[in-house]
Coordinates of C-alpha atoms in Angstrom, one line a residue:
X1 CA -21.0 -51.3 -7.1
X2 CA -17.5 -52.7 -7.9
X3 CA -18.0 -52.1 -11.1
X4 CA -18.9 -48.5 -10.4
X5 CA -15.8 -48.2 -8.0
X6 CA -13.6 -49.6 -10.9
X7 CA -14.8 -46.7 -13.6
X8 CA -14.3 -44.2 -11.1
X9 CA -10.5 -45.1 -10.3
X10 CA -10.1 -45.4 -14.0
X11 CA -11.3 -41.8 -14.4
X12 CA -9.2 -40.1 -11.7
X13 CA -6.2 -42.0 -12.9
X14 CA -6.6 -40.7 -16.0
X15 CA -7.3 -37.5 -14.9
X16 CA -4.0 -37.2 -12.4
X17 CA -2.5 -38.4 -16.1
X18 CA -3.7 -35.3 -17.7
X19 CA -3.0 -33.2 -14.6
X20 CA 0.6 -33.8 -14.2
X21 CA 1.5 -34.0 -18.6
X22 CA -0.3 -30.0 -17.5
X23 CA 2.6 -29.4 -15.4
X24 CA 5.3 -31.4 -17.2
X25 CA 4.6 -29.0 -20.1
X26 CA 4.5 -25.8 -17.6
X27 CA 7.3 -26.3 -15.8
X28 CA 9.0 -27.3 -19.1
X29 CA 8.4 -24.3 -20.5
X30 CA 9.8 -22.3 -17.9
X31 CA 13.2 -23.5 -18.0
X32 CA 13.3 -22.5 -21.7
X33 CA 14.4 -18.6 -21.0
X34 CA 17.2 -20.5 -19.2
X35 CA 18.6 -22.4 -22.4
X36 CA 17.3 -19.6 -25.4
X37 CA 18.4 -16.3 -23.7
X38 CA 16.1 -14.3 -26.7
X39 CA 12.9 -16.0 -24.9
X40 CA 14.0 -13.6 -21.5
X41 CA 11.9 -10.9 -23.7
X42 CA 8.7 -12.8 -23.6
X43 CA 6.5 -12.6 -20.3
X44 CA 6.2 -16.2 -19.2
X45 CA 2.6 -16.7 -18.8
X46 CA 2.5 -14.9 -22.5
X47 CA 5.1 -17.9 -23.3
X48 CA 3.0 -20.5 -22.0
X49 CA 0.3 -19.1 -24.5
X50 CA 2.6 -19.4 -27.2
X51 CA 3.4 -22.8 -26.3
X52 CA -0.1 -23.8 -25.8
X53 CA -0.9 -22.3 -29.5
X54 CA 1.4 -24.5 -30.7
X55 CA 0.1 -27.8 -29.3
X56 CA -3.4 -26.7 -30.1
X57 CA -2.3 -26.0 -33.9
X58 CA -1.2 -30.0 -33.9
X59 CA -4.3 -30.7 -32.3
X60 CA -2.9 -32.2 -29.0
X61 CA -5.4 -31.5 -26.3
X62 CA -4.1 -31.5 -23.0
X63 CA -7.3 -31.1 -20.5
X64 CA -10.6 -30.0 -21.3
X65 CA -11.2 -26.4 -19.8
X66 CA -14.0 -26.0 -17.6
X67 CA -15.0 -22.8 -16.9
X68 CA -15.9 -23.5 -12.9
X69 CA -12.7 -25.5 -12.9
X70 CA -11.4 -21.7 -13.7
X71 CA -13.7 -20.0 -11.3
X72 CA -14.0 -22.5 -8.3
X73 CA -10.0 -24.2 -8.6
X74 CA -7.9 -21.2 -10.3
X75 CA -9.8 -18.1 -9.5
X76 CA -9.2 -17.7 -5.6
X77 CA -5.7 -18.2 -5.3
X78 CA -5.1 -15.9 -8.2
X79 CA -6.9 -13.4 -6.4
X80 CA -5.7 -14.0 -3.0
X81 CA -1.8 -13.6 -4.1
X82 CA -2.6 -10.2 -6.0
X83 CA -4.2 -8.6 -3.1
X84 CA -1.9 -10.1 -0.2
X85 CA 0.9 -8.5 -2.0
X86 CA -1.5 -5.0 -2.1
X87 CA -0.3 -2.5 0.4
X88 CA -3.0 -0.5 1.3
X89 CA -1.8 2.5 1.8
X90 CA -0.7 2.5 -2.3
X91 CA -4.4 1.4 -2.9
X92 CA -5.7 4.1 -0.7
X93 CA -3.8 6.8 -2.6
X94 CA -5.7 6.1 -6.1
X95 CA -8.6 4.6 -4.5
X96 CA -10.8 6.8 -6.8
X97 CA -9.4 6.0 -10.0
X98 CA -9.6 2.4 -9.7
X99 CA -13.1 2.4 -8.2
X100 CA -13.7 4.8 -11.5
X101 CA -12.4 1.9 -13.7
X102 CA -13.3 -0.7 -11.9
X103 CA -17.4 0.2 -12.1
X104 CA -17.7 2.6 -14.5
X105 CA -15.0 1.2 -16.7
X106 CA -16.6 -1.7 -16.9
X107 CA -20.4 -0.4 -18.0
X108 CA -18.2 1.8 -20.6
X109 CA -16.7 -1.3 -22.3
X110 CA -19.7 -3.5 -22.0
X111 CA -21.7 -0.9 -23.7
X112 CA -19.2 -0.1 -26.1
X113 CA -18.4 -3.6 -27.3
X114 CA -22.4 -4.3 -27.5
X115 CA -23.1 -0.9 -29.3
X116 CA -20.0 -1.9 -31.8
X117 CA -21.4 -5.5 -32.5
X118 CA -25.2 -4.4 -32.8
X119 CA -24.7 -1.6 -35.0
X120 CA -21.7 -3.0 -36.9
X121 CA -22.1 -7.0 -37.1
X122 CA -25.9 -6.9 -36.9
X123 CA -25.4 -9.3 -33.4
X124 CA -28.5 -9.4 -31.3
X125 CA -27.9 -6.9 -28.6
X126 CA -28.1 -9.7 -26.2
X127 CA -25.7 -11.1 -27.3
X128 CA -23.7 -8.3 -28.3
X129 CA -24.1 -7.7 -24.2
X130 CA -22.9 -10.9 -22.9
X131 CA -19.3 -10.5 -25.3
X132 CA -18.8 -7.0 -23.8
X133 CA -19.3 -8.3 -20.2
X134 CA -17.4 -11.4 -20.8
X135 CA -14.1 -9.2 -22.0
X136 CA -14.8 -6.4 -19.5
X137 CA -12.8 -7.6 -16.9
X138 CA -9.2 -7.2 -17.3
X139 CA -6.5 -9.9 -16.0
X140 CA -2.6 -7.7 -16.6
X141 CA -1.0 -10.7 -15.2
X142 CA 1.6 -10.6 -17.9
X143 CA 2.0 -7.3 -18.0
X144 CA 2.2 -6.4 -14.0
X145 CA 4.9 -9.1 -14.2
X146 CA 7.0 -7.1 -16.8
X147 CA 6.7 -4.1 -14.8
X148 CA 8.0 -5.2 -11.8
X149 CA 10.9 -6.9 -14.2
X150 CA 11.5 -3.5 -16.0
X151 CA 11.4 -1.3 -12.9
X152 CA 8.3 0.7 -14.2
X153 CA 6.4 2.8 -11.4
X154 CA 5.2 1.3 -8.6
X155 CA 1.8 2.7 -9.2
X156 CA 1.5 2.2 -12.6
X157 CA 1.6 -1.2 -11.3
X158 CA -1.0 -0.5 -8.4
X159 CA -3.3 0.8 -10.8
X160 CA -3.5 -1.7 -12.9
X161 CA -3.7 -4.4 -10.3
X162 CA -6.1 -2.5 -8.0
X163 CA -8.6 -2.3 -11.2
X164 CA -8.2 -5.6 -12.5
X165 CA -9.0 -7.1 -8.7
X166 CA -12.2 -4.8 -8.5
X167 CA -13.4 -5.3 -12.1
X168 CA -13.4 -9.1 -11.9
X169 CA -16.2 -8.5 -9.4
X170 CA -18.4 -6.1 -11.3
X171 CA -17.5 -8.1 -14.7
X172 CA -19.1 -11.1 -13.2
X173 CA -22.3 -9.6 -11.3
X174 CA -23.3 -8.0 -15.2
X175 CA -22.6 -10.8 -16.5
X176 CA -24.5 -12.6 -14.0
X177 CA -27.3 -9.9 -14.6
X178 CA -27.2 -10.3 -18.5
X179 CA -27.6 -13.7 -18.8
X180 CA -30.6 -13.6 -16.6
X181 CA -32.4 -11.7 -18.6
X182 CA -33.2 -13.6 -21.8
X183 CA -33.8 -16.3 -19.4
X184 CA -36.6 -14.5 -18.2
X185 CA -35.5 -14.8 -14.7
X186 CA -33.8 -11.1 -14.3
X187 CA -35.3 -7.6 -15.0
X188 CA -33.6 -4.6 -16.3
X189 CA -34.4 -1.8 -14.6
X190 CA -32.0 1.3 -13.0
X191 CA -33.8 0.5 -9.7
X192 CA -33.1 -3.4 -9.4
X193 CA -29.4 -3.2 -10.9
X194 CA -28.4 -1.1 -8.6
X195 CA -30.3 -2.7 -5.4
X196 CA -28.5 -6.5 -7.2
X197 CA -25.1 -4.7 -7.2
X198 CA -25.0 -3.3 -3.4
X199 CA -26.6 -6.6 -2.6
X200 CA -23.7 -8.5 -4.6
X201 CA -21.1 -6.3 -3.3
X202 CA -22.0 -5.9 0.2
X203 CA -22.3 -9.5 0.6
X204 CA -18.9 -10.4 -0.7
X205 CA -17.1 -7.5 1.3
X206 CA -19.5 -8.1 4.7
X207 CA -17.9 -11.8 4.3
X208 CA -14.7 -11.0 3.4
X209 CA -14.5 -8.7 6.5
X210 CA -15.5 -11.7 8.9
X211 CA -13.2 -14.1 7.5
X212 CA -10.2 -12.0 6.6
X213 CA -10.5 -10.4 10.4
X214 CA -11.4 -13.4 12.1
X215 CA -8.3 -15.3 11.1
X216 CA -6.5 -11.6 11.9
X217 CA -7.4 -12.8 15.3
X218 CA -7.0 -16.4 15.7
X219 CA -3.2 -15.5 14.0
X220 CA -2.4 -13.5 17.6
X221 CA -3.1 -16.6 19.7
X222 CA -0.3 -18.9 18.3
X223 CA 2.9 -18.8 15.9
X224 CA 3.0 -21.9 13.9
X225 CA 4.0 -21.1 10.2
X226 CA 2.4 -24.1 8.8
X227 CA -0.7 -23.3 10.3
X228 CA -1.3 -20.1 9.6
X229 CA -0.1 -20.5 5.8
X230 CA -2.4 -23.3 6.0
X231 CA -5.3 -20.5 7.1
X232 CA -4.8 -18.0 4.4
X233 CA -5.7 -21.0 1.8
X234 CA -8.7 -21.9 3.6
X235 CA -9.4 -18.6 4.0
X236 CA -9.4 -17.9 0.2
X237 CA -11.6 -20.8 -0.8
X238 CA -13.8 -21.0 1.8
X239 CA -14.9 -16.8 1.1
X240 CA -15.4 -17.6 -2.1
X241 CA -17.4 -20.7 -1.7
X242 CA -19.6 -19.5 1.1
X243 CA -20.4 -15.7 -0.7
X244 CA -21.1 -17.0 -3.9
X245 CA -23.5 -19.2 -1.9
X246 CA -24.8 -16.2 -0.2
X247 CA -25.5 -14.9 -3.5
X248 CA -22.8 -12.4 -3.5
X249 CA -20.0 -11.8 -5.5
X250 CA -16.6 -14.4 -4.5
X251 CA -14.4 -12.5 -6.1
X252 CA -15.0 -9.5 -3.9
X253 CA -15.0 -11.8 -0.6
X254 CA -11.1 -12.8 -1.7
X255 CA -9.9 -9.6 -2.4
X256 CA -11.5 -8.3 0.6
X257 CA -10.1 -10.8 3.0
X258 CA -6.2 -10.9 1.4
X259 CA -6.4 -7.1 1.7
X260 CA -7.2 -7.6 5.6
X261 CA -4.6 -10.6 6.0
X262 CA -1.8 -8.9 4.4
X263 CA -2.2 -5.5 5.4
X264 CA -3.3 -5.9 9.0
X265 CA -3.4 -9.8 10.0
X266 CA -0.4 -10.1 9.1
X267 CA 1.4 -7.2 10.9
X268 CA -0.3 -8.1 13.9
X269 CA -0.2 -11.9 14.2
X270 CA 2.4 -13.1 12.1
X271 CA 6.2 -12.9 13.1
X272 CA 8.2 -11.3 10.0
X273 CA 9.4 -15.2 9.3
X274 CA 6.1 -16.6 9.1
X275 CA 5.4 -13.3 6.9
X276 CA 7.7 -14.3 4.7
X277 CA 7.1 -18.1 4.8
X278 CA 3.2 -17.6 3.6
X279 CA 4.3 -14.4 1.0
X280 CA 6.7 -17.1 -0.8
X281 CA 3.8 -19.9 -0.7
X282 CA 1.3 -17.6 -2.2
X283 CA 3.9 -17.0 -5.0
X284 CA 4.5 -20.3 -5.8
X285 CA 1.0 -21.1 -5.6
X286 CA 0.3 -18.2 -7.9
X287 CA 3.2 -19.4 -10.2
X288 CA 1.8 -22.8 -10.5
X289 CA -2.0 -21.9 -11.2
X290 CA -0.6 -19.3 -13.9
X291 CA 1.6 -21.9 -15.2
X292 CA -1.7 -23.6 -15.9
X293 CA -4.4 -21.3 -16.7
X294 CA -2.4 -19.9 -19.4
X295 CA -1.0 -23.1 -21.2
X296 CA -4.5 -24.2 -21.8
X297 CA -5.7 -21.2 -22.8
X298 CA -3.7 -21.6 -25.8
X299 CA -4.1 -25.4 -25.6
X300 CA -8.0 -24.8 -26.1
X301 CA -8.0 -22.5 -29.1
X302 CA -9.6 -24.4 -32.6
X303 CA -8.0 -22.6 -35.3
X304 CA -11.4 -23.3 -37.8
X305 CA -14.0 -21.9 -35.2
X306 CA -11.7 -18.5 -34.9
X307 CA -11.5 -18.0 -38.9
X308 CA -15.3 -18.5 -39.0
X309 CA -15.6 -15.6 -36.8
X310 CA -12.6 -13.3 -37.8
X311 CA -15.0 -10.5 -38.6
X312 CA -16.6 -10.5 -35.5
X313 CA -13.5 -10.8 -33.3
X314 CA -12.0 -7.9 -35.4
X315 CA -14.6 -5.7 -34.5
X316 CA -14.9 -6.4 -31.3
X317 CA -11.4 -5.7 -30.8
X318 CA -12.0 -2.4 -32.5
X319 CA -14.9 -1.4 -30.0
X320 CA -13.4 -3.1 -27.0
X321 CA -9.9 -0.9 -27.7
X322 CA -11.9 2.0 -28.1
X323 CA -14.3 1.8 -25.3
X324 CA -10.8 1.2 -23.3
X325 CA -9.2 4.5 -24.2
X326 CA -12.3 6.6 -23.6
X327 CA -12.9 5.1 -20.5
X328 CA -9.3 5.2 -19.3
X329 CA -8.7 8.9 -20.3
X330 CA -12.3 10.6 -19.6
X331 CA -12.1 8.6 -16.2
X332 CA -8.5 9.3 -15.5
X333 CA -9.6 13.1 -16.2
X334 CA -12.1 13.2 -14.1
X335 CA -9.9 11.2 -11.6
X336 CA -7.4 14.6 -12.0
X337 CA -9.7 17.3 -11.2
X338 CA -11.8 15.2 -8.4
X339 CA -9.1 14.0 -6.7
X340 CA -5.8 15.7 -8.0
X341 CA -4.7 11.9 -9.0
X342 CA -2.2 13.6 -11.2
X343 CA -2.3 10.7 -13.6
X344 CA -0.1 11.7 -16.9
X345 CA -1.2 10.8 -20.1
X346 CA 1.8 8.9 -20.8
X347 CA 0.8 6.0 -18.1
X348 CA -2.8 6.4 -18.9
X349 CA -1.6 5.1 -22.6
X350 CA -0.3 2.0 -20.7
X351 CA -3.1 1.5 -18.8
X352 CA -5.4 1.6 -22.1
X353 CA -2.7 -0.7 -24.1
X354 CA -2.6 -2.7 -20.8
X355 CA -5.6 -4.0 -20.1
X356 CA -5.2 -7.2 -21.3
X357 CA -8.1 -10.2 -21.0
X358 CA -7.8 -13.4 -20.2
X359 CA -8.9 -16.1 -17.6
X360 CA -11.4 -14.9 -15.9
X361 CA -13.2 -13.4 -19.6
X362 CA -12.9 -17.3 -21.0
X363 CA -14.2 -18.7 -17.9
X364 CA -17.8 -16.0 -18.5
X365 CA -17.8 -17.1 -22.0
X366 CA -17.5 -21.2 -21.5
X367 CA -19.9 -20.3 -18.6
X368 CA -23.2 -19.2 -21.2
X369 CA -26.0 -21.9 -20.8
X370 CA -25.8 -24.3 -24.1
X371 CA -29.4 -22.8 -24.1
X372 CA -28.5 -20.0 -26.2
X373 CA -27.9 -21.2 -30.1
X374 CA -25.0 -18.6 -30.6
X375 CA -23.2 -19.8 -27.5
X376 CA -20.3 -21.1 -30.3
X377 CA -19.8 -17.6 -31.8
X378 CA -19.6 -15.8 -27.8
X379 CA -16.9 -18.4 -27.1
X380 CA -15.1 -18.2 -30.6
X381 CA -15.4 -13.8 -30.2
X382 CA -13.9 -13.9 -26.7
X383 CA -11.1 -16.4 -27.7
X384 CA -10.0 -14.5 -30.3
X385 CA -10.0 -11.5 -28.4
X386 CA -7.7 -12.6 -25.8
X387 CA -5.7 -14.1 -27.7
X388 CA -4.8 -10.8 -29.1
X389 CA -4.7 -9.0 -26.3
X390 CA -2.4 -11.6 -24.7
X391 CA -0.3 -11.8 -27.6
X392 CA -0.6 -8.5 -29.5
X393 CA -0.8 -6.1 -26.8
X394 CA 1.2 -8.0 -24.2
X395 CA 4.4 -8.4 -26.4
X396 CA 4.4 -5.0 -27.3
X397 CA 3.8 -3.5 -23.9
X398 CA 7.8 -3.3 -23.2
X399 CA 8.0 -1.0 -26.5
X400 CA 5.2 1.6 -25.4
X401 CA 7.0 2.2 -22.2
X402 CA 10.3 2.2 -23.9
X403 CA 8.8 4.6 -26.1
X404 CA 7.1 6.8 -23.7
X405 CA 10.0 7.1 -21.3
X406 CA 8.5 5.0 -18.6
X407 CA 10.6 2.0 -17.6
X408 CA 12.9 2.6 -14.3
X409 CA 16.1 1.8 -13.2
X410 CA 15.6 -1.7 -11.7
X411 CA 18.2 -3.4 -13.5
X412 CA 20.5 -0.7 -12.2
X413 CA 18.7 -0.8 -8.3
X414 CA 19.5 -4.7 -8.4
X415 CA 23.1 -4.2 -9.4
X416 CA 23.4 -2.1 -6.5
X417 CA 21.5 -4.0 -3.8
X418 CA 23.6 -7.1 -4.7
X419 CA 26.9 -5.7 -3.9
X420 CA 25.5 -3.8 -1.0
X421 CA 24.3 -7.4 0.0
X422 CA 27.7 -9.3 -0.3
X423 CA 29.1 -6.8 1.7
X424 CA 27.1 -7.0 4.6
X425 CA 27.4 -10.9 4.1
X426 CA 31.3 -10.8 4.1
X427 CA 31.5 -8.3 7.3
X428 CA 29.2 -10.3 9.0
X429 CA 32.2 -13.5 8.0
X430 CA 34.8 -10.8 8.9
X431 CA 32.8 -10.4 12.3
X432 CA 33.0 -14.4 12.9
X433 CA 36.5 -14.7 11.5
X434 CA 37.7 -12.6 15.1
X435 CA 35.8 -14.8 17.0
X436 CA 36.9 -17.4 15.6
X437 CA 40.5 -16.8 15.6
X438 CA 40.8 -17.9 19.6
X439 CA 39.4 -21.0 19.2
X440 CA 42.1 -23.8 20.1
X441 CA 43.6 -25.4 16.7
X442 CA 43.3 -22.7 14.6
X443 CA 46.5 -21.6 12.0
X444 CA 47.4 -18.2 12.3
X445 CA 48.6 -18.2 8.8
X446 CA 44.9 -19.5 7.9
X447 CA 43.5 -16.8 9.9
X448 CA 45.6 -14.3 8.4
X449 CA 45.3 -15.2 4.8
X450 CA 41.5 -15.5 5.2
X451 CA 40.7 -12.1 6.7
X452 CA 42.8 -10.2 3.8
X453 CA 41.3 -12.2 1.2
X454 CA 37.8 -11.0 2.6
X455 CA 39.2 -7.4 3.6
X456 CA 40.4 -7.1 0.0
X457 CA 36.8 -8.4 -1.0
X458 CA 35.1 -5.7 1.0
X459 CA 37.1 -3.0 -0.6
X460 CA 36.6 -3.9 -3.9
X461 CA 33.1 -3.8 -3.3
X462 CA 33.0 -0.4 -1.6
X463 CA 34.7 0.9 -5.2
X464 CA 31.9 -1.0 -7.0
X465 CA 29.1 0.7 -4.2
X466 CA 31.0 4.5 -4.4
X467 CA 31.5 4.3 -8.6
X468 CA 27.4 3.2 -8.7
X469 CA 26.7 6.1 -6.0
X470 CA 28.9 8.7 -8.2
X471 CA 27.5 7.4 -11.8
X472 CA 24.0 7.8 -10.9
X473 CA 23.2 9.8 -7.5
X474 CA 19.1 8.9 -7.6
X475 CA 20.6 5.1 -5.6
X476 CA 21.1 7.7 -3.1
X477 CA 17.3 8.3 -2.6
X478 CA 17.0 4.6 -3.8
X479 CA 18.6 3.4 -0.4
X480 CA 16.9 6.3 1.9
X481 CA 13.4 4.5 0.8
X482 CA 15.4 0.7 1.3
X483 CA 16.4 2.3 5.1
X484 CA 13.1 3.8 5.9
X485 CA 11.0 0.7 5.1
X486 CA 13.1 -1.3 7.0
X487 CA 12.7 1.0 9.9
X488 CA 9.1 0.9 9.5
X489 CA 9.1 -2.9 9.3
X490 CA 10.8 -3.1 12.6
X491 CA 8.3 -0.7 14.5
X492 CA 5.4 -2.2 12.9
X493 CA 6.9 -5.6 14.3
X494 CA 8.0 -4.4 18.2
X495 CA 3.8 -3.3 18.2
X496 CA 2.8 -6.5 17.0
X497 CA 5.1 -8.6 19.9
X498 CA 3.4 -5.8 22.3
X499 CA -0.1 -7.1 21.4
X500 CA 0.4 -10.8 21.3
X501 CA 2.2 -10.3 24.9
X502 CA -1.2 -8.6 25.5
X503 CA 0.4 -5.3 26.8
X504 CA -1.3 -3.3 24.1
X505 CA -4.8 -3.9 23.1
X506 CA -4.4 -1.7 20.0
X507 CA -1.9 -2.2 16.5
X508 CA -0.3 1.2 16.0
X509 CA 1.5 0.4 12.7
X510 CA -1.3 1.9 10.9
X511 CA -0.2 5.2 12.4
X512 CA 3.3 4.2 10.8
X513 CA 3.0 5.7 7.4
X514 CA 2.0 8.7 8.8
X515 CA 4.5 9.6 11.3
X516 CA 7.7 8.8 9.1
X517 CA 5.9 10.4 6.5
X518 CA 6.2 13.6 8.8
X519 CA 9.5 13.0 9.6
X520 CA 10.8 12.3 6.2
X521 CA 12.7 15.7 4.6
X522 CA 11.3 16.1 1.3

């Protein structure tokens, strides 16, 4: 038993060893845009990649991967932090088309990929099957990232997002489904896919409901940050772990709680601190688990394997691309006329460039029983594949929209919003300065010299504000949309103090949206 005891402190040592050189490396990376100003262009999880590439070309292994390390560990708090940060009301507005993608998207690229590699490579179908459903769910981590940092649309971005959090779920019930059958455990038939998917789904959302709206109330009853940050990570785990025991789909559960936390729990029993307190943990955490899936994604790439199977990944990069563009524009077209989604061809060639793969497609392919003798060539096809849409289509993502007229003024909006913030931050000294001035001890001189010094500051700035305002008039509408959703943030929290105070046993901040909506002059 000692001896036992003694192995097993040996192995977690060395694991915690492994684990933090992980981070070392990661957090390493990221301070090298700070010293090579030319990296600034490259996405950071796309550097960490690059970095990992390297290591793996010199054959230093950091950690074996493990895909239900992936799915289990990294999955749910990816997840979690990508819906928290979804506002419904954005996701509502192209519901359609992301449902579209997400589900019939998906069956388009599966089929495509398999009908490419059957026809093409002479790959059993099965197999052929399990590639496509292994790279048909999309992970634009990277490039949701740029488009925040470029200013692109905010529903470009929403799109994207919205199908990549749906599609993770219907990429791993076919998968799920796939593998089954040449297992002889699964039967394809119309009847008892669909019955498996409802089943699958309804599971994971009928979870996701309980948990994500029984924490909604538990939230009301108390206000301690640390708690309730404390919740949400439970909350993410715990969906995942008890749905997929349930037999439905985890993913699903985690979206469909973080979509109930942060669009209602949070409004209703979380004070705007606390808001913000749990937002800024879920980024770090987000930061941190990135910082690591995408390292050793790089880290786990064997150069020989992937020139073995060059053919095959070629192809399947062909058929996956294509599959991508039908699906995006026949889908987006039918999105159009259905719905009037008014989705222009110029973001639906970003969406089809966009849809990168990555952890969530290597974690399906480590994931095929050793049972199956081409289990090497799945792994080695999917590999290669992400790999080239992390590096090839990721880095040239800020071209395309530079190219089709897409990327917004953010550079410009942050320009503006710091100087409007320094002004409000030396009035608010100004403010203090003239209460201060009668406290007993104080120089007049002192007093005098410091409120011209910060007068004189305040001007300048107002030049800086007025020039921006005159240069380019659309900051104008840029600070009516700053003004109104701080004036909806406020209402939605006076409702919220109403409820915990128990004098309203209703939220009326989803009616928010609406009624400023009706008062806003288009």
């Amino acid at each position: 038993m000692t001896l036992e005891s003694a192995a097993g402190e040996v192995v977690i040592a060395e694991q915690l060893k492994q684990f933090l050189l992980v981070l070392s490396v990661s957090l390493g990376v990221a301070t090298l845009p700070q010293i090579f100003s030319w990296l600034r262009r490259i996405p950071y999880t796309l550097l960490l990649v690059i970095v990992g590439l390297g290591l793996a070309f010199v054959n230093v292994r950091l950690v074996n991967l493990s895909p239900a390390l992936i799915l289990v560990i990294f999955l749910p708090p990816l997840l979690f932090e990508a819906a928290w940060n979804l506002k419904w009301s954005d996701l509502k507005r192209d519901l359609l088309p992301i449902c579209l993608y997400a589900v019939i998207g998906v069956i388009i690229s599966i089929a495509g990929v398999a009908f490419g590699l059957h026809q093409l490579a002479g790959i059993e179908l099965n197999i052929a099957l399990l590639i496509g459903a292994s790279l048909s769910a999309t992970d634009p981590v990277s490039v949701t990232a740029l488009f925040r940092e470029l200013g692109a649309s905010k529903r470009l971005t929403t799109l994207m997002e919205g199908e990549s959090l749906f599609n993770d779920g219907m990429a791993v019930v076919a998968f799920g489904l796939l593998v089954a059958l040449p297992l002889g455990t699964a039967k394809l038939d119309l009847q008892s896919a669909v019955l498996e998917f409802f089943q699958v789904v309804g599971i994971g959302i009928g979870v996701g409901g309980l948990t994500g709206f029984g924490i909604s109330y538990l939230t009301q009853r108390f206000d301690l940050p640390l708690v309730e940050q404390s919740l949400t990570l439970v909350s993410a785990y715990s969906t995942y772990l008890i749905t997929e025991h349930l037999g439905g789909s985890g993913v699903i559960g985690v979206v469909t709680t973080a979509l109930i936390l942060g669009n209602f729990g949070s409004r209703i029993g979380m004070n705007p601190r606390t808001r913000i307190i749990v937002t800024e943990f879920w980024e770090f955490l987000a930061f941190f688990v990135n910082s690591i899936v995408f390292l050793l994604i790089g880290d786990q790439i064997h150069f020989a394997v992937l020139g073995n199977n060059l053919k095959t990944i070629a192809l399947t990069i062909a058929a996956m691309t294509l599959a991508r563009a039908i699906s995006i524009y026949a889908l987006s077209s039918i999105s159009n006329w259905l719905a009037k989604s008014e989705i222009p061809l110029a973001e639906q060639a970003v969406l089809t460039w966009g849809g990168l793969r990555g952890s969530v497609s290597i974690a399906l392919a480590l994931s095929v029983p050793a049972i199956f003798t081409q289990r090497e060539e799945i792994i080695a096809t999917v590999f290669g594949v992400v790999l080239f849409t992390l590096l090839v289509q990721g880095l040239s993502t800020q071209t395309l929209l530079e190219k089709l007229h897409l990327l917004g003024s953010q550079p410009l909006r942050q320009q503006y919003m710091e100087a409007i913030a320094r002004q409000v931050a030396l009035q608010r000294s100004l403010e203090y300065l003239e209460t201060a001035q009668k406290r007993p001890g104080i120089n007049l001189e002192f007093y005098k010299y410091q409120k011209t010094l910060i007068t004189g500051e305040i001007n300048l700035l107002q030049e800086t504000i007025d020039k921006l305002l005159d240069e380019y008039p659309n900051l104008q509408e840029f600070t009516t949309e700053e003004l109104r959703g701080e004036l909806l943030a406020i209402e939605a929290d006076t409702y919220a103090e109403f409820v915990r105070a128990g004098k309203l046993n209703k939220e009326l901040s989803p009616f928010l949206q609406t009624n400023h909506d009706s008062n806003h002059p288009e």
